Amino acid sequence: MAKRKKTHRLVGWSLVASLALVSPAMADWSFTAAGNLYYTDDVALFSATRRLMLNGDPTQPALDTILTGKGSDMVFEPDLTATKTFISQWGRTEVSVRGQGFIYAVNPRFNQANIGVQLLQDVAKDTKIRLRYYTTPDVLLGDNESRQTGSIQEERVTSHIGSLRLERRLSDEWEVRLLGRFGSRTYNDAFAQRDTTFWTVGPHIVWHFTERFALVVGYHYERGLADGRKQRQLEDDTSYVNHYVTAGLEGELTERLSMEAGFHYERNNWTSGISGDERNGGHETVFQGEITLRYRLTERLGALAGFQRSQRRQSFESEVVHNTNVFTGMFYQF
């Protein structure tokens, strides 16, 4: 409980700090508000599937199979982003603050929120630096067996992630982005051996092969170290080396209709060296595909619809876990 209160205070101070970065003249800001409605066939996997994207959080907390297969639900996603662009002695600067959440109709225990801050700074001609920080506090993963007590308890995790991305436009056709990030995932006391720090590096390449379409490919290498590697008696070391590969197509089908399609592959090589740990010598693979269509109804108002499908498997288990999400929504810019 003390850890949860500390998390709430951190989120509050993070939001205050974000707002302190910008001018108090909120009338000068622009806003994008969105509301999306999802059908998911697995409430436990929904948020992990939604965040497994190049610009999201592709590496998620360890998800034991006991946590999955908990049934379907309808999920509402409110999303509000405030953005301000201004010119300073350093060049063009864009600051944005984003608040997002997932609200479950049948399983409200899984409700969660996400707060993020971003700074995009021009540093030279055709070169930008993008700084991001976001946190997802007190996210419920499900009811799991605690290695510390042997009882079934809620497994919850709080993530804090910061990233730096250097973006360079090489020509009209080619763009390269270099990503580095660092983060931590802190669990509730019953699963504290899974507390993890991690770092990520990787390149993204964008090919604008026509005026309307672009192909995006990316690779991430990530190393995560969990406290469980030092607590051999618990036999629960979730340390890992992660390889993430993605390819996406985005573009304008018509003047009003645009699309994004992507395919993602992820492999977690568990690095536990503890005898008796089921992850010792094991790995996890994830395949995911998705498509989103956006239609601009007016200059400010638009609608979207999309589909996602993922497949997960642990090498030490025979079961293959799937997740399907179908969604529709609206967005408004003002």
CSV table of C-alpha atoms in Angstrom, one decimal:
chain,number,residue,atom,x,y,z
A,1,MET,CA,0.0,0.0,0.0
A,2,ALA,CA,2.9,2.4,0.8
A,3,LYS,CA,4.4,1.7,-2.6
A,4,ARG,CA,1.1,2.5,-4.3
A,5,LYS,CA,0.7,5.8,-2.4
A,6,LYS,CA,4.3,6.7,-3.5
A,7,THR,CA,3.4,5.9,-7.1
A,8,HIS,CA,0.4,8.2,-6.9
A,9,ARG,CA,2.5,11.0,-5.6
A,10,LEU,CA,5.1,10.5,-8.4
A,11,VAL,CA,2.3,10.7,-11.0
A,12,GLY,CA,1.0,13.9,-9.4
A,13,TRP,CA,4.4,15.6,-9.3
A,14,SER,CA,5.1,14.4,-12.9
A,15,LEU,CA,2.0,16.1,-14.1
A,16,VAL,CA,2.8,19.3,-12.2
A,17,ALA,CA,6.3,19.3,-13.7
A,18,SER,CA,5.0,18.8,-17.2
A,19,LEU,CA,2.7,21.8,-16.9
A,20,ALA,CA,5.5,23.9,-15.4
A,21,LEU,CA,7.5,23.4,-18.6
A,22,VAL,CA,5.0,25.4,-20.7
A,23,SER,CA,3.4,28.8,-20.8
A,24,PRO,CA,0.4,29.4,-18.5
A,25,ALA,CA,-1.4,30.9,-21.4
A,26,MET,CA,-3.4,27.7,-22.2
A,27,ALA,CA,-5.4,29.5,-24.9
A,28,ASP,CA,-2.2,29.3,-27.0
A,29,TRP,CA,-2.2,25.6,-26.9
A,30,SER,CA,-3.8,23.2,-29.4
A,31,PHE,CA,-5.6,20.1,-28.3
A,32,THR,CA,-6.5,16.7,-29.8
A,33,ALA,CA,-9.3,14.8,-28.0
A,34,ALA,CA,-10.1,11.2,-28.9
A,35,GLY,CA,-12.4,8.5,-27.7
A,36,ASN,CA,-12.1,4.9,-28.9
A,37,LEU,CA,-14.2,1.8,-28.1
A,38,TYR,CA,-12.7,-1.7,-28.3
A,39,TYR,CA,-13.8,-5.2,-28.2
A,40,THR,CA,-11.1,-7.5,-26.8
A,41,ASP,CA,-11.3,-11.3,-26.4
A,42,ASP,CA,-8.7,-11.2,-23.5
A,43,VAL,CA,-8.8,-8.5,-20.9
A,44,ALA,CA,-5.4,-9.5,-19.5
A,45,LEU,CA,-3.6,-9.1,-22.8
A,46,PHE,CA,-5.4,-6.1,-24.1
A,47,SER,CA,-3.2,-3.3,-22.9
A,48,ALA,CA,0.0,-5.2,-23.7
A,49,THR,CA,-1.2,-5.7,-27.3
A,50,ARG,CA,-2.2,-2.0,-27.6
A,51,ARG,CA,1.3,-0.9,-26.5
A,52,LEU,CA,3.3,-3.3,-28.7
A,53,MET,CA,4.1,-0.7,-31.3
A,54,LEU,CA,7.2,1.1,-32.5
A,55,ASN,CA,6.3,4.3,-30.8
A,56,GLY,CA,4.6,2.7,-27.8
A,57,ASP,CA,6.2,0.3,-25.2
A,58,PRO,CA,6.9,-2.8,-27.2
A,59,THR,CA,8.5,-4.7,-24.3
A,60,GLN,CA,6.0,-5.5,-21.6
A,61,PRO,CA,6.2,-6.9,-18.1
A,62,ALA,CA,6.5,-10.7,-17.9
A,63,LEU,CA,3.0,-12.2,-18.5
A,64,ASP,CA,2.6,-15.7,-17.0
A,65,THR,CA,0.1,-17.8,-18.9
A,66,ILE,CA,-1.9,-18.2,-15.7
A,67,LEU,CA,-2.8,-14.5,-16.2
A,68,THR,CA,-4.3,-14.9,-19.7
A,69,GLY,CA,-7.5,-16.3,-21.0
A,70,LYS,CA,-9.7,-14.2,-18.7
A,71,GLY,CA,-12.5,-13.5,-21.1
A,72,SER,CA,-13.7,-10.7,-23.3
A,73,ASP,CA,-14.7,-7.1,-22.6
A,74,MET,CA,-15.6,-3.7,-24.0
A,75,VAL,CA,-12.9,-1.1,-23.3
A,76,PHE,CA,-13.2,2.7,-23.6
A,77,GLU,CA,-10.1,4.7,-24.3
A,78,PRO,CA,-10.2,8.5,-23.5
A,79,ASP,CA,-7.2,10.3,-24.9
A,80,LEU,CA,-6.3,14.0,-24.6
A,81,THR,CA,-3.1,15.7,-26.0
A,82,ALA,CA,-2.2,19.3,-25.5
A,83,THR,CA,0.5,20.7,-27.7
A,84,LYS,CA,2.3,24.1,-28.0
A,85,THR,CA,4.8,25.1,-30.7
A,86,PHE,CA,7.0,28.1,-30.3
A,87,ILE,CA,10.3,29.6,-31.6
A,88,SER,CA,13.2,30.2,-29.2
A,89,GLN,CA,16.9,30.8,-29.5
A,90,TRP,CA,17.3,27.1,-29.9
A,91,GLY,CA,14.9,27.0,-32.9
A,92,ARG,CA,11.5,25.4,-33.2
A,93,THR,CA,10.2,23.7,-30.1
A,94,GLU,CA,7.1,21.6,-29.6
A,95,VAL,CA,5.9,20.6,-26.2
A,96,SER,CA,3.1,18.2,-25.6
A,97,VAL,CA,1.3,16.6,-22.6
A,98,ARG,CA,-0.8,13.5,-23.0
A,99,GLY,CA,-3.3,11.8,-20.8
A,100,GLN,CA,-4.8,8.4,-21.8
A,101,GLY,CA,-6.7,5.6,-20.1
A,102,PHE,CA,-8.4,2.3,-20.5
A,103,ILE,CA,-11.8,1.8,-18.9
A,104,TYR,CA,-13.2,-1.7,-18.8
A,105,ALA,CA,-16.9,-2.3,-18.8
A,106,VAL,CA,-17.0,-5.7,-17.2
A,107,ASN,CA,-13.6,-5.9,-15.4
A,108,PRO,CA,-13.0,-2.5,-13.8
A,109,ARG,CA,-10.1,-3.9,-11.8
A,110,PHE,CA,-8.1,-3.6,-15.0
A,111,ASN,CA,-8.8,0.2,-15.4
A,112,GLN,CA,-5.5,2.1,-15.9
A,113,ALA,CA,-4.1,5.5,-16.9
A,114,ASN,CA,-1.1,6.8,-18.7
A,115,ILE,CA,0.6,10.2,-18.4
A,116,GLY,CA,3.2,11.3,-20.9
A,117,VAL,CA,5.3,14.4,-21.7
A,118,GLN,CA,7.2,15.1,-24.9
A,119,LEU,CA,9.7,17.7,-26.1
A,120,LEU,CA,10.5,17.9,-29.9
A,121,GLN,CA,13.4,20.3,-30.6
A,122,ASP,CA,14.9,21.3,-34.0
A,123,VAL,CA,18.7,21.2,-33.5
A,124,ALA,CA,19.9,21.7,-37.1
A,125,LYS,CA,18.5,21.7,-40.6
A,126,ASP,CA,16.6,18.4,-41.1
A,127,THR,CA,17.6,17.2,-37.6
A,128,LYS,CA,15.4,16.9,-34.5
A,129,ILE,CA,15.7,15.6,-31.0
A,130,ARG,CA,12.6,14.0,-29.4
A,131,LEU,CA,12.5,13.6,-25.6
A,132,ARG,CA,9.8,11.5,-24.0
A,133,TYR,CA,8.8,10.5,-20.5
A,134,TYR,CA,5.7,8.5,-19.5
A,135,THR,CA,4.4,6.5,-16.6
A,136,THR,CA,1.7,3.9,-16.2
A,137,PRO,CA,0.9,3.6,-12.5
A,138,ASP,CA,-0.4,0.6,-10.6
A,139,VAL,CA,-1.5,-1.5,-13.6
A,140,LEU,CA,-3.2,-4.8,-12.8
A,141,LEU,CA,-1.7,-7.8,-14.6
A,142,GLY,CA,-4.1,-10.3,-13.0
A,143,ASP,CA,-4.2,-12.7,-10.1
A,144,ASN,CA,-1.0,-14.7,-9.8
A,145,GLU,CA,0.8,-17.0,-7.4
A,146,SER,CA,3.3,-15.1,-5.3
A,147,ARG,CA,6.6,-16.9,-4.9
A,148,GLN,CA,7.1,-15.2,-1.6
A,149,THR,CA,3.9,-16.3,0.1
A,150,GLY,CA,2.6,-19.2,-2.0
A,151,SER,CA,-0.9,-17.6,-2.2
A,152,ILE,CA,-2.8,-16.1,-5.1
A,153,GLN,CA,-2.6,-12.3,-5.1
A,154,GLU,CA,-3.1,-9.4,-7.4
A,155,GLU,CA,0.0,-8.7,-9.5
A,156,ARG,CA,0.5,-5.0,-10.2
A,157,VAL,CA,3.2,-3.0,-11.9
A,158,THR,CA,4.2,0.7,-12.3
A,159,SER,CA,6.3,1.7,-15.3
A,160,HIS,CA,8.5,4.8,-15.7
A,161,ILE,CA,10.1,5.2,-19.1
A,162,GLY,CA,12.2,7.9,-20.6
A,163,SER,CA,13.5,8.0,-24.2
A,164,LEU,CA,15.7,10.1,-26.5
A,165,ARG,CA,15.3,9.8,-30.3
A,166,LEU,CA,17.5,11.6,-32.8
A,167,GLU,CA,15.7,12.1,-36.1
A,168,ARG,CA,17.5,13.0,-39.3
A,169,ARG,CA,15.9,13.6,-42.7
A,170,LEU,CA,18.6,12.5,-45.2
A,171,SER,CA,16.6,13.3,-48.4
A,172,ASP,CA,13.1,13.7,-49.7
A,173,GLU,CA,12.8,9.9,-49.6
A,174,TRP,CA,14.9,8.7,-46.6
A,175,GLU,CA,14.7,9.4,-42.9
A,176,VAL,CA,16.7,7.7,-40.1
A,177,ARG,CA,15.9,7.7,-36.4
A,178,LEU,CA,18.1,6.5,-33.5
A,179,LEU,CA,16.4,5.6,-30.3
A,180,GLY,CA,17.7,5.1,-26.8
A,181,ARG,CA,15.6,4.7,-23.7
A,182,PHE,CA,15.8,3.7,-20.0
A,183,GLY,CA,13.1,2.6,-17.7
A,184,SER,CA,12.0,0.7,-14.6
A,185,ARG,CA,9.1,-1.5,-13.7
A,186,THR,CA,8.2,-1.7,-10.0
A,187,TYR,CA,5.8,-4.4,-8.7
A,188,ASN,CA,3.7,-4.6,-5.6
A,189,ASP,CA,5.4,-6.2,-2.6
A,190,ALA,CA,4.1,-9.7,-3.3
A,191,PHE,CA,6.0,-9.8,-6.6
A,192,ALA,CA,8.9,-7.4,-5.7
A,193,GLN,CA,11.5,-9.9,-7.0
A,194,ARG,CA,10.3,-8.9,-10.5
A,195,ASP,CA,11.3,-5.2,-10.1
A,196,THR,CA,13.2,-4.5,-13.3
A,197,THR,CA,15.4,-1.8,-14.8
A,198,PHE,CA,16.0,-1.9,-18.5
A,199,TRP,CA,17.7,0.0,-21.4
A,200,THR,CA,16.9,0.0,-25.1
A,201,VAL,CA,18.8,1.0,-28.3
A,202,GLY,CA,17.8,0.7,-31.9
A,203,PRO,CA,17.4,2.3,-35.3
A,204,HIS,CA,14.3,3.2,-37.3
A,205,ILE,CA,14.3,3.8,-41.0
A,206,VAL,CA,11.6,5.6,-43.0
A,207,TRP,CA,11.4,5.3,-46.8
A,208,HIS,CA,9.0,7.8,-48.4
A,209,PHE,CA,8.7,5.8,-51.7
A,210,THR,CA,5.9,8.0,-53.0
A,211,GLU,CA,4.4,11.4,-52.1
A,212,ARG,CA,1.6,9.6,-50.2
A,213,PHE,CA,3.1,6.5,-48.8
A,214,ALA,CA,6.0,5.6,-46.5
A,215,LEU,CA,7.5,2.3,-45.3
A,216,VAL,CA,8.8,2.3,-41.7
A,217,VAL,CA,11.1,-0.5,-40.4
A,218,GLY,CA,12.7,-0.6,-36.9
A,219,TYR,CA,14.7,-2.8,-34.6
A,220,HIS,CA,15.2,-2.6,-30.8
A,221,TYR,CA,17.7,-4.4,-28.6
A,222,GLU,CA,16.7,-4.3,-25.0
A,223,ARG,CA,18.3,-5.6,-21.8
A,224,GLY,CA,16.3,-6.0,-18.6
A,225,LEU,CA,17.6,-7.0,-15.2
A,226,ALA,CA,15.3,-8.1,-12.5
A,227,ASP,CA,15.9,-8.2,-8.7
A,228,GLY,CA,15.0,-11.9,-8.8
A,229,ARG,CA,18.4,-12.8,-10.2
A,230,LYS,CA,19.8,-12.0,-6.7
A,231,GLN,CA,17.1,-14.0,-4.9
A,232,ARG,CA,17.8,-17.5,-6.0
A,233,GLN,CA,15.6,-19.2,-3.4
A,234,LEU,CA,12.4,-17.7,-5.1
A,235,GLU,CA,13.4,-19.3,-8.5
A,236,ASP,CA,11.7,-16.3,-10.3
A,237,ASP,CA,14.2,-14.3,-12.4
A,238,THR,CA,12.5,-12.4,-15.2
A,239,SER,CA,15.7,-10.8,-16.5
A,240,TYR,CA,15.8,-10.9,-20.3
A,241,VAL,CA,17.4,-9.9,-23.6
A,242,ASN,CA,14.7,-8.7,-26.1
A,243,HIS,CA,14.8,-8.4,-29.8
A,244,TYR,CA,12.0,-6.4,-31.4
A,245,VAL,CA,11.5,-6.1,-35.2
A,246,THR,CA,8.7,-4.2,-36.9
A,247,ALA,CA,7.6,-3.1,-40.4
A,248,GLY,CA,4.8,-0.7,-41.2
A,249,LEU,CA,3.1,1.0,-44.1
A,250,GLU,CA,1.4,4.3,-43.7
A,251,GLY,CA,-0.1,6.7,-46.2
A,252,GLU,CA,-3.0,8.5,-47.7
A,253,LEU,CA,-5.4,6.4,-49.7
A,254,THR,CA,-7.5,9.5,-50.7
A,255,GLU,CA,-7.6,13.1,-49.7
A,256,ARG,CA,-9.7,12.2,-46.6
A,257,LEU,CA,-8.8,8.6,-45.9
A,258,SER,CA,-5.5,7.4,-44.5
A,259,MET,CA,-4.2,4.1,-43.2
A,260,GLU,CA,-1.5,2.5,-41.0
A,261,ALA,CA,-0.7,-1.2,-41.2
A,262,GLY,CA,2.1,-3.0,-39.3
A,263,PHE,CA,3.6,-6.3,-38.4
A,264,HIS,CA,5.7,-6.8,-35.2
A,265,TYR,CA,7.9,-9.7,-34.0
A,266,GLU,CA,9.3,-9.9,-30.6
A,267,ARG,CA,11.5,-12.5,-28.9
A,268,ASN,CA,12.3,-12.4,-25.2
A,269,ASN,CA,15.3,-14.6,-24.3
A,270,TRP,CA,15.0,-15.2,-20.6
A,271,THR,CA,18.5,-15.0,-19.0
A,272,SER,CA,17.8,-16.7,-15.7
A,273,GLY,CA,20.6,-19.0,-14.6
A,274,ILE,CA,18.7,-20.3,-11.5
A,275,SER,CA,18.2,-24.1,-11.4
A,276,GLY,CA,14.5,-24.7,-10.9
A,277,ASP,CA,13.4,-21.5,-12.5
A,278,GLU,CA,11.0,-22.4,-15.4
A,279,ARG,CA,12.5,-19.5,-17.5
A,280,ASN,CA,16.0,-20.9,-17.2
A,281,GLY,CA,17.0,-21.5,-20.9
A,282,GLY,CA,13.6,-20.4,-22.1
A,283,HIS,CA,12.2,-17.8,-24.4
A,284,GLU,CA,9.0,-16.1,-25.4
A,285,THR,CA,7.9,-15.1,-29.0
A,286,VAL,CA,5.2,-12.7,-30.0
A,287,PHE,CA,3.8,-12.1,-33.5
A,288,GLN,CA,1.3,-9.2,-34.0
A,289,GLY,CA,-0.4,-7.6,-37.0
A,290,GLU,CA,-2.7,-4.6,-37.2
A,291,ILE,CA,-4.4,-2.1,-39.4
A,292,THR,CA,-6.0,1.3,-38.7
A,293,LEU,CA,-8.1,3.4,-41.1
A,294,ARG,CA,-8.7,7.1,-40.4
A,295,TYR,CA,-11.3,9.2,-42.2
A,296,ARG,CA,-11.4,13.0,-41.9
A,297,LEU,CA,-15.0,14.1,-41.8
A,298,THR,CA,-14.2,17.8,-41.5
A,299,GLU,CA,-11.1,19.9,-41.1
A,300,ARG,CA,-11.1,19.1,-37.4
A,301,LEU,CA,-13.3,16.0,-36.9
A,302,GLY,CA,-12.4,12.5,-37.9
A,303,ALA,CA,-13.3,8.8,-37.4
A,304,LEU,CA,-11.2,5.7,-37.2
A,305,ALA,CA,-11.5,1.9,-37.2
A,306,GLY,CA,-9.0,-0.9,-36.8
A,307,PHE,CA,-8.1,-4.5,-36.0
A,308,GLN,CA,-5.3,-6.2,-34.1
A,309,ARG,CA,-4.3,-9.8,-33.7
A,310,SER,CA,-1.4,-11.2,-31.6
A,311,GLN,CA,0.0,-14.6,-30.8
A,312,ARG,CA,2.3,-15.4,-27.8
A,313,ARG,CA,4.1,-18.5,-26.8
A,314,GLN,CA,6.5,-19.5,-24.1
A,315,SER,CA,9.0,-22.2,-25.1
A,316,PHE,CA,8.4,-24.1,-21.8
A,317,GLU,CA,4.7,-24.3,-22.4
A,318,SER,CA,2.6,-26.0,-25.1
A,319,GLU,CA,-0.2,-23.4,-25.1
A,320,VAL,CA,-0.3,-20.6,-27.7
A,321,VAL,CA,-2.1,-17.5,-26.4
A,322,HIS,CA,-4.0,-15.2,-28.8
A,323,ASN,CA,-5.5,-11.8,-28.5
A,324,THR,CA,-7.9,-10.1,-31.0
A,325,ASN,CA,-8.9,-6.4,-30.7
A,326,VAL,CA,-11.5,-4.6,-32.9
A,327,PHE,CA,-12.0,-0.9,-32.4
A,328,THR,CA,-13.7,2.3,-33.6
A,329,GLY,CA,-13.5,5.9,-32.5
A,330,MET,CA,-13.6,9.6,-33.1
A,331,PHE,CA,-11.0,12.4,-32.8
A,332,TYR,CA,-11.4,16.2,-32.7
A,333,GLN,CA,-8.7,18.8,-33.0
A,334,PHE,CA,-9.2,22.3,-31.5
